[in-house]
mmCIF file of C-alpha atoms and ligand atoms in Angstrom:
data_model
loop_
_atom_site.group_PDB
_atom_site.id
_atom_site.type_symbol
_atom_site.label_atom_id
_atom_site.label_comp_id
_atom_site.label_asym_id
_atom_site.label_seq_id
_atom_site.Cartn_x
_atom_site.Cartn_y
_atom_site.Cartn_z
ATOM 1 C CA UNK A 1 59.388 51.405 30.636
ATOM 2 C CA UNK A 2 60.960 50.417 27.244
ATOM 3 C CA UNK A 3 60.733 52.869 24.555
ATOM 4 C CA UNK A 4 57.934 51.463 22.027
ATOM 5 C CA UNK A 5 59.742 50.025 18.676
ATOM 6 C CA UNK A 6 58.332 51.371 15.361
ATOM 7 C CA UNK A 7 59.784 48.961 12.916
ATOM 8 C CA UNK A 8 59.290 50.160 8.775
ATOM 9 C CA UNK A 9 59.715 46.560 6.555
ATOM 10 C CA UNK A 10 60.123 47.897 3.017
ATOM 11 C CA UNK A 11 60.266 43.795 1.558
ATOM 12 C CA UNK A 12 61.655 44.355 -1.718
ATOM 13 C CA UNK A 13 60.736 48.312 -2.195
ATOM 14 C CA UNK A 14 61.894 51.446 -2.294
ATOM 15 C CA UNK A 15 65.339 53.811 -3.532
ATOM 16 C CA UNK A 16 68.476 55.200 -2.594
ATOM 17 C CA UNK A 17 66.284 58.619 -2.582
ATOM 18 C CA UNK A 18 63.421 57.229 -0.363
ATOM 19 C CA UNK A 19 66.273 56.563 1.886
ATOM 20 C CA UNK A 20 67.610 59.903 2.267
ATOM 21 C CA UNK A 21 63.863 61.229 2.143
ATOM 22 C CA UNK A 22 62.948 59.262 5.015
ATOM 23 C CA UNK A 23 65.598 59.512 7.424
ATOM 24 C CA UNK A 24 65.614 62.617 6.836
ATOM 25 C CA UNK A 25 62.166 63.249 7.801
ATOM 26 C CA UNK A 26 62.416 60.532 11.277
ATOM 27 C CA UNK A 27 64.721 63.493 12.490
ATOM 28 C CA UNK A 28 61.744 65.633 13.570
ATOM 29 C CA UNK A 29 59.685 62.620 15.101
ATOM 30 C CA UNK A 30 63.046 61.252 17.250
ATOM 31 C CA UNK A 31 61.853 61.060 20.728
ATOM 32 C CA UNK A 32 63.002 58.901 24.429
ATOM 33 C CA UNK A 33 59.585 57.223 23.794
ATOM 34 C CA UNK A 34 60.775 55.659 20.186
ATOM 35 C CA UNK A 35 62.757 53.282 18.998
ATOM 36 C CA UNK A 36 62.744 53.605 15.572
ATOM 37 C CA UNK A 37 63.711 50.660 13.293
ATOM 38 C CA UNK A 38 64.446 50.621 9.240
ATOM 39 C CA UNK A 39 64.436 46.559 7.623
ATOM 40 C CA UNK A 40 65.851 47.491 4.433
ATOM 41 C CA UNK A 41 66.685 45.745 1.309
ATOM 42 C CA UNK A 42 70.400 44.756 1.741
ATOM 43 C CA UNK A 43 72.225 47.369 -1.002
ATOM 44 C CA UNK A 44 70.443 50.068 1.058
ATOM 45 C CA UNK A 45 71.766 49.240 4.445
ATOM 46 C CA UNK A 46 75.151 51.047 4.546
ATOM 47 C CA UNK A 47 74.048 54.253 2.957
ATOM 48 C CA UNK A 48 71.093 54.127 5.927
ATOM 49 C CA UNK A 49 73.832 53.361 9.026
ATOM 50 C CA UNK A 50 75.870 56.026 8.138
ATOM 51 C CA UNK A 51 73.030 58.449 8.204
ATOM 52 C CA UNK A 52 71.380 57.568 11.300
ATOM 53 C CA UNK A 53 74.416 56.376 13.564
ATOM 54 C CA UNK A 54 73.083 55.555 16.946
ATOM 55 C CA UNK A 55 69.642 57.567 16.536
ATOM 56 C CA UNK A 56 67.596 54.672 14.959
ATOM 57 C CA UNK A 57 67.621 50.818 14.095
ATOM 58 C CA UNK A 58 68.856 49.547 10.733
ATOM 59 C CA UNK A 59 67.989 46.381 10.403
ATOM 60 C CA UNK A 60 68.193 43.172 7.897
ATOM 61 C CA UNK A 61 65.171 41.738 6.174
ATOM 62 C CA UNK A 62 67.454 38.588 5.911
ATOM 63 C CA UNK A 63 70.780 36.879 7.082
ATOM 64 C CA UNK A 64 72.024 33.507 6.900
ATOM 65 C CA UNK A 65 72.417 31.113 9.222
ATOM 66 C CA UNK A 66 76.285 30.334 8.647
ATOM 67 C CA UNK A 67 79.147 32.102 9.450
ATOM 68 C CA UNK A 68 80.745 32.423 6.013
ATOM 69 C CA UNK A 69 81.759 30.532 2.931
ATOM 70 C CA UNK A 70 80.339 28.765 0.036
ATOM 71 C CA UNK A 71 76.451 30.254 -0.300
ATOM 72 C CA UNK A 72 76.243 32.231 -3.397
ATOM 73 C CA UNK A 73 73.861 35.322 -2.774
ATOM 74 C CA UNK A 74 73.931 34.819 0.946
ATOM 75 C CA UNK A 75 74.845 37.658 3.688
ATOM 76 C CA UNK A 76 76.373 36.819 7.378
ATOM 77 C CA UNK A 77 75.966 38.366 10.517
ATOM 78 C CA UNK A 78 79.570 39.521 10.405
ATOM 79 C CA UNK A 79 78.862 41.568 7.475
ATOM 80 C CA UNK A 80 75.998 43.192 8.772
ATOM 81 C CA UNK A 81 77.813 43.970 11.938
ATOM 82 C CA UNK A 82 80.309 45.313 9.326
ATOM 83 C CA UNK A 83 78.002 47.881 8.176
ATOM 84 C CA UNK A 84 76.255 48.405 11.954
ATOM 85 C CA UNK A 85 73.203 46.752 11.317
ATOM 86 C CA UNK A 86 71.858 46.148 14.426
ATOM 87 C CA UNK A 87 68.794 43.886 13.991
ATOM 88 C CA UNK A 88 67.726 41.154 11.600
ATOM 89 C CA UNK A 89 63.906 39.480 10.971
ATOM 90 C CA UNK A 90 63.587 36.193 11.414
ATOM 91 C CA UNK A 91 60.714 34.522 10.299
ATOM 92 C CA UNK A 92 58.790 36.761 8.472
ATOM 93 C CA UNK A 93 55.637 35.132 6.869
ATOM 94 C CA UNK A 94 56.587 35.856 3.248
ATOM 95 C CA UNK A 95 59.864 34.331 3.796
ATOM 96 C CA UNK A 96 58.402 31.014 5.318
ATOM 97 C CA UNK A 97 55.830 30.853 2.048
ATOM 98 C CA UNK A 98 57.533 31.811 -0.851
ATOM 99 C CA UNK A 99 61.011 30.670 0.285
ATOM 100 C CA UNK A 100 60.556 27.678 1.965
ATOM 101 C CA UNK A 101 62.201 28.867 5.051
ATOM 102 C CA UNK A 102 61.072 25.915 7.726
ATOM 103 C CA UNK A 103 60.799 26.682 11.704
ATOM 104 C CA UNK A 104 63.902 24.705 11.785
ATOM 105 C CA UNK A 105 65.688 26.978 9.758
ATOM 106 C CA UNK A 106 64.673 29.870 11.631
ATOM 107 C CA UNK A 107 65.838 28.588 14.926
ATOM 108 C CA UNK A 108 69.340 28.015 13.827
ATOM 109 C CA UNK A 109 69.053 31.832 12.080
ATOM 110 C CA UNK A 110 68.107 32.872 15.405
ATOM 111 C CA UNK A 111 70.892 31.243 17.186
ATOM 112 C CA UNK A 112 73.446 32.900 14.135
ATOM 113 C CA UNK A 113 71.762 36.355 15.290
ATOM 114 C CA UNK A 114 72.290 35.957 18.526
ATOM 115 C CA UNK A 115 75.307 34.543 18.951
ATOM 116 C CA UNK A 116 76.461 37.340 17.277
ATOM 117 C CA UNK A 117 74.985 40.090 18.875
ATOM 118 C CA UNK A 118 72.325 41.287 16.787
ATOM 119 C CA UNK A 119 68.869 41.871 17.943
ATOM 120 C CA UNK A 120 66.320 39.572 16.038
ATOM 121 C CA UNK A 121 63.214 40.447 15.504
ATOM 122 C CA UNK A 122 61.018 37.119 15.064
ATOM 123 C CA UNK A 123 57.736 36.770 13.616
ATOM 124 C CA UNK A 124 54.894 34.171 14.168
ATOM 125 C CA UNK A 125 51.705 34.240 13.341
ATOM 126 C CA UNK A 126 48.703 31.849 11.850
ATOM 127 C CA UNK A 127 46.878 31.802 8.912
ATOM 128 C CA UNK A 128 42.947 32.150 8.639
ATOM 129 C CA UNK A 129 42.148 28.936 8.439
ATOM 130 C CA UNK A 130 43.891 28.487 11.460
ATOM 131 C CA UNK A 131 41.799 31.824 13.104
ATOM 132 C CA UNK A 132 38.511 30.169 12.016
ATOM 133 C CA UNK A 133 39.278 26.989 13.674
ATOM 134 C CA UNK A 134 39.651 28.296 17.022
ATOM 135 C CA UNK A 135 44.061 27.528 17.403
ATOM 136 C CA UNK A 136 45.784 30.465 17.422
ATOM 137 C CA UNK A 137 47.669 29.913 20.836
ATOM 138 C CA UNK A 138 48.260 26.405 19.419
ATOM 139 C CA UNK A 139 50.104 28.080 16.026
ATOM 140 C CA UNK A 140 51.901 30.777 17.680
ATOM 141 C CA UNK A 141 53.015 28.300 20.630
ATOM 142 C CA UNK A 142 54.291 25.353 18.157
ATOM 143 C CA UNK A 143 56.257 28.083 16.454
ATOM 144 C CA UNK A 144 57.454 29.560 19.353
ATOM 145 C CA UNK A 145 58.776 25.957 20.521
ATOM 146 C CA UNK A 146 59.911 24.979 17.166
ATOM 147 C CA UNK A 147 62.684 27.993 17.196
ATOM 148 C CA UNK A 148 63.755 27.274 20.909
ATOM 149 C CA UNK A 149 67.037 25.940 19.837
ATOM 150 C CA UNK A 150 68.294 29.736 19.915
ATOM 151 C CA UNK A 151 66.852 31.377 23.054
ATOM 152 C CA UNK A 152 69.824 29.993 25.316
ATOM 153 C CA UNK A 153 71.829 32.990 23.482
ATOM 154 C CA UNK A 154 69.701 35.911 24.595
ATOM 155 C CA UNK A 155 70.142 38.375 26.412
ATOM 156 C CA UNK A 156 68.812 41.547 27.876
ATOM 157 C CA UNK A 157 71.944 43.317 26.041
ATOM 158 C CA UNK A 158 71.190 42.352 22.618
ATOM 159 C CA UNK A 159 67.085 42.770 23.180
ATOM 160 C CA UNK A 160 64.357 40.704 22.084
ATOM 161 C CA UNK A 161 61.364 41.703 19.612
ATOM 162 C CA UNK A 162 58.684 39.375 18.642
ATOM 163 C CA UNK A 163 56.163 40.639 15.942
ATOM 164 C CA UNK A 164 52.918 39.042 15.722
ATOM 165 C CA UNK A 165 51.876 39.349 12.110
ATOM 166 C CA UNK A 166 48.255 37.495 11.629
ATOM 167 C CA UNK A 167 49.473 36.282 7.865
ATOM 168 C CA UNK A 168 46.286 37.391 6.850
ATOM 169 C CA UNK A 169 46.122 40.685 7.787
ATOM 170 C CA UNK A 170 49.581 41.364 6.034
ATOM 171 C CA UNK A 171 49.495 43.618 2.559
ATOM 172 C CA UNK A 172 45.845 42.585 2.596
ATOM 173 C CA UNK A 173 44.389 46.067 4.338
ATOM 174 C CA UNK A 174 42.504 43.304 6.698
ATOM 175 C CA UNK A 175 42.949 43.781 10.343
ATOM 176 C CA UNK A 176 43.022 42.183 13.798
ATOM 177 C CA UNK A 177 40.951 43.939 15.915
ATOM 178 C CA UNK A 178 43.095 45.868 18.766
ATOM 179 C CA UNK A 179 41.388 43.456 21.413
ATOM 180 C CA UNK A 180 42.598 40.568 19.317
ATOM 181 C CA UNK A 181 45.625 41.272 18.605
ATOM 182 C CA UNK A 182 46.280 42.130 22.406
ATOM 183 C CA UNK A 183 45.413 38.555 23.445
ATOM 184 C CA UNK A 184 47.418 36.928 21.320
ATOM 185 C CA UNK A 185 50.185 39.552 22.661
ATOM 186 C CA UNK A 186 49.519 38.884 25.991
ATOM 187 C CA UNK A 187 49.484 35.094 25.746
ATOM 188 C CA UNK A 188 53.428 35.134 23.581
ATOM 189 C CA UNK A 189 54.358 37.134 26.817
ATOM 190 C CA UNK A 190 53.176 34.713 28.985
ATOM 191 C CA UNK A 191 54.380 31.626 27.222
ATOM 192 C CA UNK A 192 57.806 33.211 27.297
ATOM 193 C CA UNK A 193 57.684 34.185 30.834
ATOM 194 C CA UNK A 194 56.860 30.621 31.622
ATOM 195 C CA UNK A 195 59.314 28.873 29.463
ATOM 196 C CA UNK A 196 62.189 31.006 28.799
ATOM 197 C CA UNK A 197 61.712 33.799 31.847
ATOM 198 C CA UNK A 198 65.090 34.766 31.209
ATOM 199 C CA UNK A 199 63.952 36.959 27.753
ATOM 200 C CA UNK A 200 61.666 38.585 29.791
ATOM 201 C CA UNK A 201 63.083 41.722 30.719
ATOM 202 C CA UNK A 202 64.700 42.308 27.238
ATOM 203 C CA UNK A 203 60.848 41.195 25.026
ATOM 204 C CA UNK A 204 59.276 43.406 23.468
ATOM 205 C CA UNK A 205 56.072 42.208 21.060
ATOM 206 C CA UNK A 206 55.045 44.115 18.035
ATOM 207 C CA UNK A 207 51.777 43.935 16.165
ATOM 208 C CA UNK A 208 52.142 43.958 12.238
ATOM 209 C CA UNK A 209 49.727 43.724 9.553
ATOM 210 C CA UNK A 210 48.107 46.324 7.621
ATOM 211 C CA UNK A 211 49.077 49.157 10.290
ATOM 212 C CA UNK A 212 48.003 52.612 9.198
ATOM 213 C CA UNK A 213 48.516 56.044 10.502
ATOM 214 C CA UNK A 214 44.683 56.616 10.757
ATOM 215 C CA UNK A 215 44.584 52.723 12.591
ATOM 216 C CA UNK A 216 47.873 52.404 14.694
ATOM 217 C CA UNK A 217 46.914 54.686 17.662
ATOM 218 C CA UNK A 218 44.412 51.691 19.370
ATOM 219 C CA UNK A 219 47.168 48.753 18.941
ATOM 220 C CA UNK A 220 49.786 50.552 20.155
ATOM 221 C CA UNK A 221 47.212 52.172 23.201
ATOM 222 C CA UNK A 222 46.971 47.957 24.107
ATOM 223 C CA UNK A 223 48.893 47.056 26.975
ATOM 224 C CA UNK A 224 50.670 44.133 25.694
ATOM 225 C CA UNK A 225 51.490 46.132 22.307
ATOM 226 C CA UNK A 226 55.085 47.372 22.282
ATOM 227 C CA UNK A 227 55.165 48.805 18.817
ATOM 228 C CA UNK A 228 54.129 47.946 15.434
ATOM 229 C CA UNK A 229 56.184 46.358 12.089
ATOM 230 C CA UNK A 230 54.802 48.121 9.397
ATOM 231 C CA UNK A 231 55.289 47.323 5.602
ATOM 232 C CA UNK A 232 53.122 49.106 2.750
ATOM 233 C CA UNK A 233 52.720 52.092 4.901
ATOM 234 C CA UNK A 234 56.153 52.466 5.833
ATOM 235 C CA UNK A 235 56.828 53.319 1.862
ATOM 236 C CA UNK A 236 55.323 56.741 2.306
ATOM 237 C CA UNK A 237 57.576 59.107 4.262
ATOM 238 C CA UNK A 238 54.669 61.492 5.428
ATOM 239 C CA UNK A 239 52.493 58.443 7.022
ATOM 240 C CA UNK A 240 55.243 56.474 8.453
ATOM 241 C CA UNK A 241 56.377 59.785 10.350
ATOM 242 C CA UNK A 242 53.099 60.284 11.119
ATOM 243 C CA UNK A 243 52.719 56.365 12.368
ATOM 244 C CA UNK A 244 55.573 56.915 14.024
ATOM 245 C CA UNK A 245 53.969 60.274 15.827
ATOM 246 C CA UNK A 246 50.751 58.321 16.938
ATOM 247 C CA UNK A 247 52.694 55.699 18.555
ATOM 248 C CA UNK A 248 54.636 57.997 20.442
ATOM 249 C CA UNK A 249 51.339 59.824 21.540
ATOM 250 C CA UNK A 250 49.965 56.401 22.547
ATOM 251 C CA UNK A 251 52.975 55.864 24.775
ATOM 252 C CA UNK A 252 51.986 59.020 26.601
ATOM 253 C CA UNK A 253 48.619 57.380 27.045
ATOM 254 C CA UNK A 254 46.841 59.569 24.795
HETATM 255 P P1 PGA B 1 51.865 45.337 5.753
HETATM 256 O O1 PGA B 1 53.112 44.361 5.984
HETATM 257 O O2 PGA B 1 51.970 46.439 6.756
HETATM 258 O O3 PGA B 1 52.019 45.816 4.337
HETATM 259 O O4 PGA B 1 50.639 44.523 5.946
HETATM 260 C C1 PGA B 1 53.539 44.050 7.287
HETATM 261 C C2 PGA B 1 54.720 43.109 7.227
HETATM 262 O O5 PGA B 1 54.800 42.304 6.298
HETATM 263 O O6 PGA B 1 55.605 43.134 8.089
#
């Protein structure tokens, strides 16, 4: 079985101290059951690798889609490699709606990522307008087929995460229900076993929005749940630790 991936988003949040603070706090919740991954803001990221080494992720909250060269304020995949990040978002909600970033865009970020070896960690979801009409599958599908351009480059080496994040269930404190939220899961895996059954092996699906330590035990206890992205919480060392402890006691079927 794949360890289950505990992913902390901190957006644009967080120190050099809640850094140190947090790491070192993840050493006591380490386990064969966890993979543990940090999304960082990017003047964060080397101070994090060379703390953790190969015990957890670190991971990008954003990386461009071209190799190198003339895009002021931009970071490339070589860089990141650089520092031994090992894992970059794609697709996150906020980026598609307050940046403008396009499916389109996110396909050819995901074909940068992967061509270059790092794991990407892509996120779909709909909005509630889009729940209360009834086309979830339809949203998550479209956007699954809309990024396509890139899966030719996975592989089970590099690992594949996708995060289903209802957009309005993130920062909001609204929720899925764990039955929900494991249909839509189950329905990305199929859709990816059917059309790209080579990412198969490697996928791993996440649930994220408005995951709690006192709420995370009954996604992750799903059995199409691999692990949750959290943001807000992940800002507190004591509850992401202890998020990160309830996942790992799901994964022992408790
Ligand atoms: P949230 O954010 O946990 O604060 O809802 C989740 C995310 O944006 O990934």
């Amino acid at each position: 079985m794949k360890p289950y991936f505990v992913a902390a988003n901190w957006k644009m949040n967080g120190s050099k101290k809640l850094v140190l603070d947090l790491i070192e706090a993840l050493q006591v919740v380490e386990s064969d059951l966890l993979d543990i991954g940090l999304f960082l803001p990017s003047p964060y990221m080397a101070e994090a690798t060379a703390m953790v080494g190969q015990t957890m992720i670190v991971g990008a909250q954003h990386v461009s889609q071209h190799e190198s060269g003339a895009f002021t304020g931009e970071v490339s995949c070589a860089m990141l490699q650089d520092l031994g990040v090992s894992a970059a978002l794609i697709g996150h909600s906020e980026r598609r709606q307050l940046f403008g970033e396009t499916d389109d865009l996110c396909g050819q970020r995901l074909k940068r990522v992967l061509k270059s070896g790092i794991a990407p960690v892509l996120c779909v979801g709909e909005t509630l307008e889009e729940r209360e009409q009834g086309i979830v599958e339809s949203v998550i599908a479209a956007q699954l087929e809309s990024i396509e351009v890139g899966f030719e480059y996975a592989s089970p080496a590099i690992g594949f995460t996708i995060a289903y994040e209802p957009v309005w269930a993130i920062g909001t404190g609204k929720q899925a229900s764990p039955e929900e939220a494991d249909e839509v899961h189950a329905f990305i895996r199929s859709r990816v076993a059917e059309r790209w059954p080579a990412l198969t092996s490697s996928l791993r699906v996440l649930y994220g929005g408005s995951v709690k330590a006192d709420n995370v035990r009954p996604f992750a206890s799903q059995p199409h749940v691999d692990g949750v992205l959290v943001g807000g919480a992940s800002l507190d060392v004591g509850t992401f630790t202890e998020i990160c402890r309830e996942v790992a006691v799901a994964g022992q079927g408790g």
